[in-house]
Short mmCIF file of C-alpha atoms and ligand atoms in Angstrom, two decimals:
data_model
loop_
_atom_site.label_atom_id
_atom_site.label_comp_id
_atom_site.label_asym_id
_atom_site.label_seq_id
_atom_site.Cartn_x
_atom_site.Cartn_y
_atom_site.Cartn_z
CA MET A 1 74.26 93.39 95.31
CA SER A 2 73.01 96.79 94.15
CA VAL A 3 75.56 99.53 93.48
CA PRO A 4 74.25 101.77 96.34
CA ARG A 5 74.41 98.89 98.83
CA TYR A 6 77.95 97.97 97.77
CA TRP A 7 78.93 101.64 98.00
CA ARG A 8 77.55 101.99 101.54
CA GLU A 9 79.63 99.03 102.70
CA ILE A 10 82.87 99.93 100.92
CA LYS A 11 84.87 101.23 103.86
CA TYR A 12 83.88 98.31 106.09
CA ARG A 13 84.80 95.75 103.42
CA TYR A 14 87.99 97.49 102.29
CA ARG A 15 89.37 98.37 105.70
CA LEU A 16 87.89 95.63 107.85
CA LEU A 17 85.93 97.93 110.13
CA GLY A 18 83.67 96.30 112.68
CA CYS A 19 82.28 97.43 116.00
CA MET A 20 83.12 96.96 119.66
CA CYS A 21 80.70 96.87 122.58
CA LYS A 22 81.58 99.63 125.03
CA GLU A 23 80.02 97.62 127.88
CA CYS A 24 81.71 94.21 127.55
CA GLY A 25 84.40 94.72 124.88
CA SER A 26 83.07 92.12 122.43
CA VAL A 27 84.02 92.79 118.82
CA PHE A 28 81.73 92.07 115.87
CA PHE A 29 81.82 91.93 112.12
CA PRO A 30 79.78 92.96 110.29
CA ARG A 31 78.63 95.91 112.39
CA ARG A 32 75.53 95.51 114.49
CA HIS A 33 73.38 97.69 116.68
CA ILE A 34 72.96 95.41 119.70
CA CYS A 35 75.75 93.45 121.42
CA LEU A 36 75.24 89.71 120.95
CA LYS A 37 76.84 88.99 124.29
CA CYS A 38 75.42 91.52 126.75
CA GLY A 39 72.60 93.17 124.82
CA SER A 40 74.07 96.67 125.12
CA ARG A 41 73.26 99.22 122.42
CA ASP A 42 76.47 101.15 123.07
CA LEU A 43 78.78 100.00 120.27
CA GLU A 44 81.53 101.92 118.48
CA GLU A 45 83.28 101.47 115.13
CA VAL A 46 86.72 99.83 115.37
CA LYS A 47 89.40 98.66 112.98
CA LEU A 48 89.58 94.88 113.26
CA SER A 49 92.78 92.90 113.62
CA GLU A 50 94.08 91.81 110.23
CA ARG A 51 95.38 88.47 111.47
CA GLY A 52 93.60 85.45 112.80
CA ARG A 53 93.20 81.68 112.79
CA VAL A 54 90.91 79.37 110.86
CA VAL A 55 88.35 77.85 113.25
CA SER A 56 86.20 76.13 110.65
CA TYR A 57 86.20 75.81 106.86
CA THR A 58 84.65 74.26 103.82
CA VAL A 59 85.69 73.94 100.18
CA VAL A 60 83.08 75.23 97.75
CA ARG A 61 83.08 73.27 94.52
CA ASN A 62 79.56 74.10 93.33
CA PRO A 63 79.40 77.85 93.89
CA PRO A 64 76.40 80.13 93.58
CA LYS A 65 75.92 82.13 90.39
CA GLU A 66 78.53 84.88 89.81
CA TYR A 67 81.13 83.02 91.89
CA GLU A 68 81.65 80.19 89.40
CA LYS A 69 84.99 81.40 88.11
CA TYR A 70 86.57 81.36 91.58
CA ALA A 71 85.73 77.69 92.24
CA PRO A 72 86.97 75.61 93.85
CA TYR A 73 87.45 78.06 96.71
CA ILE A 74 87.82 77.89 100.48
CA VAL A 75 85.37 79.61 102.80
CA ALA A 76 86.48 79.78 106.41
CA LEU A 77 85.29 81.09 109.72
CA ILE A 78 88.25 83.03 111.08
CA GLU A 79 88.81 84.20 114.62
CA LEU A 80 90.74 87.45 114.51
CA GLY A 81 93.31 88.57 117.06
CA ASP A 82 90.74 90.82 118.76
CA GLY A 83 88.21 88.00 119.11
CA ALA A 84 85.90 88.99 116.27
CA ARG A 85 84.78 86.15 114.02
CA ILE A 86 84.56 86.71 110.31
CA LEU A 87 83.46 84.54 107.39
CA SER A 88 85.82 84.90 104.45
CA GLN A 89 87.30 83.23 101.41
CA VAL A 90 90.86 81.99 101.95
CA VAL A 91 93.07 82.53 98.89
CA ASP A 92 96.67 81.72 97.89
CA CYS A 93 96.04 78.33 99.46
CA GLU A 94 95.14 74.99 97.89
CA PRO A 95 91.98 73.25 99.17
CA GLU A 96 94.16 70.41 100.54
CA GLU A 97 96.38 72.87 102.45
CA VAL A 98 93.78 74.62 104.60
CA HIS A 99 93.56 73.37 108.20
CA LEU A 100 92.12 74.28 111.58
CA GLY A 101 94.33 76.75 113.43
CA MET A 102 96.00 77.95 110.22
CA GLU A 103 97.32 81.48 110.64
CA VAL A 104 95.86 83.85 108.08
CA GLU A 105 96.00 87.56 107.30
CA ALA A 106 93.73 89.95 105.44
CA THR A 107 94.31 90.67 101.76
CA PHE A 108 92.50 92.82 99.20
CA ARG A 109 90.82 91.05 96.28
CA ARG A 110 88.03 91.13 93.76
CA VAL A 111 85.00 89.58 95.40
CA ARG A 112 82.42 89.71 92.62
CA GLU A 113 81.84 91.49 89.36
CA ASP A 114 78.61 92.44 87.71
CA GLY A 115 79.43 90.99 84.28
CA PRO A 116 81.98 92.56 81.93
CA SER A 117 80.37 96.04 81.97
CA GLY A 118 79.11 96.36 85.56
CA ILE A 119 80.80 97.34 88.79
CA ILE A 120 83.70 95.34 90.25
CA GLU A 121 83.21 94.63 93.95
CA TYR A 122 86.45 94.59 95.91
CA GLY A 123 86.94 93.61 99.51
CA TYR A 124 88.77 91.51 102.08
CA LYS A 125 89.74 87.90 101.72
CA PHE A 126 92.31 86.06 103.85
CA ARG A 127 95.50 84.24 102.91
CA PRO A 128 98.18 82.26 104.76
CA VAL A 129 100.45 84.69 106.63
CA ILE A 130 103.31 85.88 104.39
CA SER A 131 105.86 86.88 106.99
CA MET B 1 115.25 118.61 87.51
CA LYS B 2 115.70 119.50 91.15
CA THR B 3 113.06 120.25 93.75
CA ALA B 4 113.05 123.54 95.70
CA LYS B 5 113.11 121.58 98.98
CA THR B 6 114.70 118.14 99.15
CA VAL B 7 112.21 115.29 99.02
CA GLY B 8 112.70 111.76 100.34
CA ILE B 9 111.06 108.35 100.44
CA VAL B 10 109.10 107.89 103.67
CA GLY B 11 108.01 104.34 102.98
CA TYR B 12 107.73 101.76 100.23
CA GLY B 13 105.96 98.48 99.66
CA ALA B 14 105.95 95.75 97.05
CA TYR B 15 103.58 93.03 95.93
CA ILE B 16 104.00 90.12 93.54
CA PRO B 17 101.22 87.54 92.97
CA ARG B 18 101.99 83.94 93.90
CA ASN B 19 101.47 82.20 90.55
CA ARG B 20 104.53 81.56 88.35
CA LEU B 21 104.60 80.42 84.77
CA LYS B 22 107.89 79.02 83.52
CA VAL B 23 108.88 80.39 80.14
CA SER B 24 109.54 76.80 79.07
CA GLU B 25 105.74 76.27 79.37
CA ILE B 26 105.15 79.01 76.81
CA SER B 27 107.80 77.65 74.42
CA HIS B 28 106.27 74.21 74.86
CA VAL B 29 102.90 75.49 73.67
CA TRP B 30 104.01 77.86 70.92
CA GLY B 31 107.35 76.39 69.91
CA GLY B 32 109.26 79.63 70.30
CA GLY B 33 112.98 79.62 70.91
CA GLY B 34 115.11 81.53 73.39
CA ALA B 35 114.36 82.35 77.01
CA PRO B 36 114.29 86.09 77.75
CA ILE B 37 113.58 85.23 81.43
CA GLN B 38 113.13 82.07 83.55
CA GLU B 39 109.60 82.53 84.84
CA LYS B 40 106.97 85.21 85.28
CA ALA B 41 104.44 86.18 87.95
CA VAL B 42 100.77 85.76 87.07
CA ALA B 43 97.86 87.34 88.94
CA ASP B 44 95.25 85.02 90.41
CA ILE B 45 91.64 84.95 89.22
CA ASP B 46 90.61 87.62 91.77
CA GLU B 47 93.64 89.90 91.40
CA ASP B 48 94.11 92.88 89.09
CA ALA B 49 96.17 96.08 88.93
CA VAL B 50 94.02 97.64 91.67
CA THR B 51 94.42 94.78 94.16
CA ILE B 52 98.17 94.73 93.49
CA ALA B 53 98.34 98.50 94.01
CA VAL B 54 96.39 98.24 97.28
CA GLU B 55 98.67 95.50 98.64
CA ALA B 56 101.80 97.51 97.83
CA ALA B 57 100.24 100.73 99.17
CA ARG B 58 99.32 99.09 102.49
CA TYR B 59 102.86 97.83 102.99
CA ALA B 60 104.19 101.30 102.14
CA VAL B 61 101.93 102.95 104.73
CA LYS B 62 102.95 100.42 107.38
CA ARG B 63 106.63 100.87 106.66
CA ALA B 64 106.24 104.66 106.67
CA GLY B 65 104.41 104.53 110.01
CA ILE B 66 102.29 107.53 109.05
CA ASP B 67 98.59 108.32 109.37
CA PRO B 68 97.19 107.59 105.87
CA ARG B 69 94.94 110.66 106.18
CA GLU B 70 98.10 112.75 105.84
CA ILE B 71 98.63 111.45 102.30
CA GLY B 72 97.41 114.28 100.10
CA ALA B 73 97.94 112.72 96.67
CA ILE B 74 97.79 109.20 95.23
CA TYR B 75 98.80 108.39 91.67
CA VAL B 76 98.57 104.94 90.16
CA GLY B 77 100.67 104.29 87.07
CA THR B 78 99.29 101.36 85.09
CA GLU B 79 98.34 100.21 81.64
CA SER B 80 96.02 97.48 82.89
CA LYS B 81 93.22 99.51 84.44
CA PRO B 82 90.24 97.32 85.39
CA TYR B 83 87.95 100.24 84.53
CA ALA B 84 88.50 102.30 81.36
CA VAL B 85 86.81 105.17 83.20
CA LYS B 86 87.04 105.26 87.03
CA PRO B 87 90.44 105.90 88.56
CA CYS B 88 92.29 103.08 90.32
CA GLY B 89 93.51 105.79 92.69
CA THR B 90 90.02 106.21 94.17
CA ILE B 91 89.90 102.55 95.20
CA VAL B 92 93.46 102.59 96.58
CA ALA B 93 92.77 105.79 98.54
CA GLU B 94 89.63 104.31 100.10
CA ALA B 95 91.32 100.98 100.89
CA ILE B 96 94.23 102.56 102.76
CA GLY B 97 92.02 105.10 104.51
CA ALA B 98 93.33 108.27 102.83
CA THR B 99 89.89 109.52 101.72
CA PRO B 100 88.34 112.03 101.34
CA CYS B 101 90.93 114.84 101.59
CA VAL B 102 93.19 113.53 98.86
CA THR B 103 93.74 114.09 95.15
CA ALA B 104 93.92 110.90 93.09
CA ALA B 105 94.50 110.03 89.46
CA ASP B 106 95.89 107.33 87.21
CA TYR B 107 98.99 107.80 85.11
CA GLU B 108 99.68 106.30 81.73
CA PHE B 109 103.07 106.10 80.01
CA ALA B 110 103.53 102.40 79.23
CA CYS B 111 106.18 100.97 81.57
CA LYS B 112 107.26 104.31 83.07
CA ALA B 113 103.89 105.47 84.41
CA GLY B 114 105.13 104.79 87.94
CA THR B 115 108.22 107.01 87.80
CA GLU B 116 106.12 109.68 86.08
CA ALA B 117 104.09 109.65 89.30
CA PHE B 118 107.33 109.93 91.34
CA GLN B 119 108.07 113.31 89.78
CA THR B 120 104.56 114.65 90.38
CA CYS B 121 104.73 113.55 94.02
CA MET B 122 108.14 115.17 94.44
CA GLY B 123 106.81 118.46 93.07
CA LEU B 124 103.69 118.45 95.25
CA VAL B 125 105.66 117.65 98.40
CA SER B 126 108.46 120.09 97.68
CA SER B 127 106.04 122.95 97.01
CA GLY B 128 104.26 122.28 100.29
CA MET B 129 100.92 121.53 98.61
CA VAL B 130 100.76 118.14 100.37
CA LYS B 131 102.60 116.60 103.32
CA TYR B 132 102.87 113.12 101.80
CA ALA B 133 102.23 111.84 98.29
CA MET B 134 102.09 108.27 97.05
CA ALA B 135 103.21 106.97 93.66
CA ILE B 136 102.35 103.43 92.59
CA GLY B 137 103.33 101.40 89.55
CA ALA B 138 101.23 98.24 89.15
CA ASP B 139 100.30 96.11 86.17
CA THR B 140 98.81 92.84 85.05
CA ALA B 141 100.53 93.03 81.69
CA GLN B 142 98.95 91.44 78.64
CA GLY B 143 100.74 89.69 75.79
CA ARG B 144 98.95 88.20 72.80
CA PRO B 145 99.30 84.39 72.83
CA ALA B 146 102.47 83.32 70.94
CA ASP B 147 103.68 86.94 70.66
CA ALA B 148 107.20 87.70 71.92
CA LEU B 149 105.63 89.80 74.69
CA GLU B 150 103.82 86.79 76.10
CA TYR B 151 107.11 85.36 77.29
CA THR B 152 107.73 88.28 79.64
CA ALA B 153 104.43 90.16 80.34
CA ALA B 154 103.93 89.74 84.10
CA CYS B 155 102.00 90.99 87.13
CA GLY B 156 103.23 92.95 90.16
CA GLY B 157 103.78 96.41 91.57
CA ALA B 158 105.30 98.68 94.16
CA ALA B 159 104.31 101.84 96.01
CA PHE B 160 106.42 104.72 97.32
CA ILE B 161 105.44 107.48 99.73
CA PHE B 162 107.26 110.80 99.46
CA GLY B 163 107.71 113.48 102.09
CA LEU B 164 110.16 116.27 102.84
CA LYS B 165 113.62 114.93 103.66
CA ASN B 166 114.18 114.48 107.40
CA HIS B 167 115.66 111.90 109.79
CA ARG B 168 112.71 109.59 109.13
CA THR B 169 113.11 109.41 105.35
CA LEU B 170 114.75 106.23 104.06
CA ALA B 171 116.44 107.87 101.09
CA TYR B 172 116.35 111.32 99.53
CA ILE B 173 116.29 112.34 95.89
CA GLU B 174 119.14 114.44 94.55
CA GLY B 175 117.55 115.09 91.19
CA SER B 176 115.71 113.65 88.24
CA TYR B 177 115.86 113.96 84.46
CA SER B 178 113.36 113.03 81.77
CA TYR B 179 114.04 112.27 78.12
CA THR B 180 110.96 112.02 75.91
CA THR B 181 110.32 111.76 72.14
CA ASP B 182 107.57 110.51 69.85
CA THR B 183 108.86 107.01 69.10
CA PRO B 184 106.18 104.44 68.16
CA ASP B 185 107.93 101.27 69.38
CA PHE B 186 104.94 99.79 71.22
CA TRP B 187 101.27 100.77 71.48
CA ARG B 188 97.79 99.55 72.14
CA ARG B 189 94.82 101.17 70.43
CA SER B 190 91.59 101.85 72.35
CA ARG B 191 89.40 98.75 72.81
CA GLU B 192 92.18 96.41 71.66
CA PRO B 193 92.97 93.68 74.22
CA TYR B 194 96.64 93.28 73.34
CA PRO B 195 99.40 95.74 72.48
CA ARG B 196 101.45 95.73 69.27
CA HIS B 197 105.11 96.50 68.92
CA GLY B 198 107.74 97.23 66.31
CA SER B 199 109.83 94.11 67.11
CA ARG B 200 113.50 95.04 66.62
CA PHE B 201 112.54 98.70 66.68
CA THR B 202 112.03 98.35 70.48
CA GLY B 203 115.80 98.18 71.11
CA THR B 204 118.27 100.74 69.84
CA PRO B 205 116.08 103.75 68.93
CA ALA B 206 113.69 103.14 71.81
CA TYR B 207 114.87 101.50 75.07
CA PHE B 208 118.60 102.20 74.73
CA HIS B 209 118.40 105.68 73.21
CA HIS B 210 116.00 107.05 75.83
CA ILE B 211 117.58 105.49 78.91
CA VAL B 212 121.06 106.58 77.83
CA GLY B 213 119.67 110.09 77.14
CA ALA B 214 118.05 110.37 80.58
CA VAL B 215 120.96 108.88 82.55
CA LYS B 216 123.62 110.95 80.78
CA GLY B 217 121.46 114.04 81.23
CA LEU B 218 121.05 113.35 84.95
CA MET B 219 124.72 112.59 85.56
CA GLY B 220 125.64 115.75 83.61
CA GLU B 221 123.36 117.91 85.77
CA LEU B 222 124.62 116.41 89.03
CA GLY B 223 128.27 116.15 87.97
CA TYR B 224 128.42 112.39 88.62
CA GLY B 225 129.83 109.44 86.69
CA PRO B 226 128.86 105.76 86.96
CA GLU B 227 131.57 105.26 89.60
CA ASP B 228 129.65 107.54 91.99
CA PHE B 229 126.75 105.07 92.25
CA ASP B 230 126.62 101.94 94.39
CA TYR B 231 123.51 100.59 92.68
CA ALA B 232 121.75 101.07 89.38
CA VAL B 233 118.20 100.03 88.51
CA PHE B 234 116.98 100.06 84.91
CA HIS B 235 113.62 99.14 83.46
CA GLN B 236 113.60 95.37 82.95
CA PRO B 237 111.61 94.18 79.91
CA ASN B 238 113.86 91.09 79.73
CA THR B 239 117.19 90.05 81.26
CA LYS B 240 119.35 91.20 78.34
CA PHE B 241 118.35 94.87 77.96
CA PRO B 242 119.17 96.17 81.48
CA ILE B 243 122.51 94.34 81.46
CA LYS B 244 123.36 95.80 78.05
CA VAL B 245 122.35 99.37 78.90
CA ALA B 246 124.36 99.16 82.14
CA LYS B 247 127.40 98.17 80.11
CA MET B 248 126.83 100.99 77.59
CA LEU B 249 126.70 103.51 80.45
CA GLY B 250 129.66 102.05 82.34
CA PHE B 251 127.91 100.46 85.33
CA PRO B 252 129.39 97.16 86.58
CA MET B 253 127.27 94.02 86.96
CA ASP B 254 127.60 94.22 90.76
CA ALA B 255 125.72 97.52 90.73
CA ILE B 256 122.69 96.20 88.86
CA LYS B 257 122.40 92.66 90.19
CA PRO B 258 120.53 93.41 93.47
CA GLY B 259 117.78 95.21 91.54
CA LEU B 260 117.60 92.80 88.62
CA ILE B 261 114.52 90.73 89.41
CA VAL B 262 113.14 90.22 85.90
CA PRO B 263 114.47 86.64 85.48
CA PHE B 264 112.22 85.45 88.34
CA VAL B 265 109.26 87.84 88.06
CA GLY B 266 109.01 88.92 84.43
CA ASN B 267 108.27 92.37 83.10
CA THR B 268 105.72 93.93 85.42
CA TYR B 269 105.51 97.03 83.18
CA ALA B 270 104.80 100.06 85.38
CA GLY B 271 105.83 97.92 88.36
CA SER B 272 109.18 96.89 86.88
CA THR B 273 111.56 99.73 87.74
CA LEU B 274 109.77 100.32 91.07
CA LEU B 275 110.13 96.69 92.15
CA GLY B 276 113.80 96.89 91.18
CA LEU B 277 114.24 99.98 93.37
CA ALA B 278 112.37 98.32 96.25
CA SER B 279 114.72 95.30 96.01
CA VAL B 280 117.74 97.60 96.23
CA LEU B 281 116.31 99.51 99.22
CA ASP B 282 115.86 96.12 100.93
CA VAL B 283 119.64 95.60 100.94
CA ALA B 284 121.22 99.08 100.63
CA ASN B 285 123.13 100.77 103.44
CA PRO B 286 123.09 104.38 104.66
CA GLY B 287 125.16 106.57 102.35
CA ASP B 288 124.73 104.38 99.27
CA ARG B 289 123.82 106.23 96.08
CA ILE B 290 121.27 104.62 93.74
CA LEU B 291 120.61 105.42 90.10
CA VAL B 292 117.12 104.62 88.83
CA ALA B 293 116.09 104.85 85.17
CA SER B 294 112.71 103.75 83.88
CA TYR B 295 111.64 103.32 80.29
CA GLY B 296 108.19 103.75 78.82
CA SER B 297 107.37 102.98 75.23
CA GLY B 298 106.09 105.79 73.12
CA ALA B 299 108.77 106.78 74.35
CA GLY B 300 110.62 108.19 77.32
CA SER B 301 112.84 107.56 80.31
CA ASP B 302 112.91 109.13 83.79
CA ALA B 303 116.19 108.97 85.70
CA PHE B 304 116.68 109.63 89.42
CA SER B 305 119.59 109.81 91.82
CA LEU B 306 118.84 108.74 95.40
CA VAL B 307 120.98 108.68 98.53
CA VAL B 308 120.11 106.15 101.25
CA GLN B 309 119.72 107.57 104.77
CA ASP B 310 120.29 106.18 108.29
CA ALA B 311 116.59 105.52 108.88
CA ILE B 312 116.71 102.59 106.48
CA SER B 313 118.33 100.34 109.07
CA ASN B 314 115.41 100.78 111.45
CA ASP B 315 112.50 100.72 109.10
CA ARG B 316 113.14 98.34 106.31
CA ARG B 317 112.55 95.02 108.06
CA LEU B 318 109.04 95.85 109.21
CA ASP B 319 107.41 94.24 106.22
CA PRO B 320 108.13 91.54 103.65
CA ALA B 321 111.17 92.18 101.48
CA VAL B 322 110.77 91.81 97.72
CA SER B 323 112.74 88.54 97.95
CA ILE B 324 109.99 87.05 100.13
CA PHE B 325 107.45 87.69 97.38
CA ILE B 326 109.86 86.31 94.77
CA ASN B 327 110.27 83.08 96.73
CA ARG B 328 106.56 82.74 97.58
CA LYS B 329 105.28 80.88 94.54
CA ARG B 330 103.25 78.07 93.07
CA TYR B 331 103.88 76.91 89.53
CA ILE B 332 100.99 76.83 87.12
CA ASP B 333 100.78 75.32 83.65
CA TYR B 334 99.86 77.10 80.45
CA SER B 335 96.23 76.04 80.54
CA LEU B 336 95.60 77.44 84.02
CA TYR B 337 97.55 80.56 83.02
CA ALA B 338 95.33 80.94 79.96
CA ARG B 339 92.23 80.72 82.16
CA LEU B 340 93.55 83.16 84.79
CA ARG B 341 94.54 85.73 82.18
CA GLY B 342 91.26 85.51 80.31
CA LYS B 343 92.76 83.93 77.19
CA ILE B 344 90.06 81.25 77.01
CA LEU B 345 86.63 82.32 75.76
CA THR B 346 83.71 80.70 77.58
ZN1 LIG C 401 78.50 93.71 125.08
#
């Protein structure tokens, strides 16, 4: 990802900001301009719930370039408390521990780095709920 | 040093990574004797001083129950900055939603960078320049393989938010005292991956001399003796030093035990004293008086006297106690540790 593109998305990735449809109340992440459910263009920025449940997952053992050092890692589709669905890595969890319905919460981690001299991209990942 | 208006702690938060390395694993590999601690916390492959600082800062904001936009200053004390140039504070400020009307910088004074930030925050709040100020101590400490430091260098941190003393503050600060000299007991030159230290030189003329100087100075200014404190927290580079300095100053074991987490976490450098204070705030009662004394190589010590307020009973159980992070762990072996801490060249 280019530095300007990463920079434009910082607050959404750091603070888990998505958008809510003012017509039907559906919540989306990442942000979008048209509601997937009712087609409305009236959406506003909202802070997403930081807790959710795993609804689907896979363990990545052959990762794409620049993600090699994190492997093996879990990627899960998570349904947040407010109904938004988000794709995220699940950390602090062994591949054999992850399961459907597992309660997870947002955490702040390194997502990617552009080699030893480039920018470090930070953002959300999820982990089993601490308390 | 006293502030013009009394300043208190509005909220605090801690974070310790989940990985633990038993010291016996290190002795097994390098054949060293002795066990300065039992085990130490190790950051995961995607954690660093910034992610630790953000975790602690988020818990502090939650516990404080304040709007993060009211935080006017954020200082991160660390000696494991992911960027040599680009402040950790900018990333923390953005992550907690304090930007853009906030001043942010990183502090450096070996293991006392976090308490250094305490004093700056106290001054800014007391003068009225900012409503709230946040001080963080967070590190992913490095020790050269087989060096004595490798047995204790650990990862973790804590964050504290300061505001003017009122019924919402969890504890207020009666005063602080700093004791600083040029003592080369431990250092790391630019571009060097690991620090060096003067071995035995790190004890008497360094750790003990400076902490005793700061604590005696503080007690002299406030007119207190060790018997006036319910708890004492000292910088914890190993298990022996804080116990010994407590004895030298006349504090009983009961006073330091609740804040003595180094046997199970290791030396989290700038996070060390702050995590100790957070552990004490987790269990302290209104009216208790707490002595805090950090130590930073190079060298100096900052001492503080705090009095716990009534608000602590309401606020402190909102978020995980330090003990929850201490007990949340998975053991790793030396080879995984070496990979996580970048000790294997690929
Ligand atoms: Zn809609």
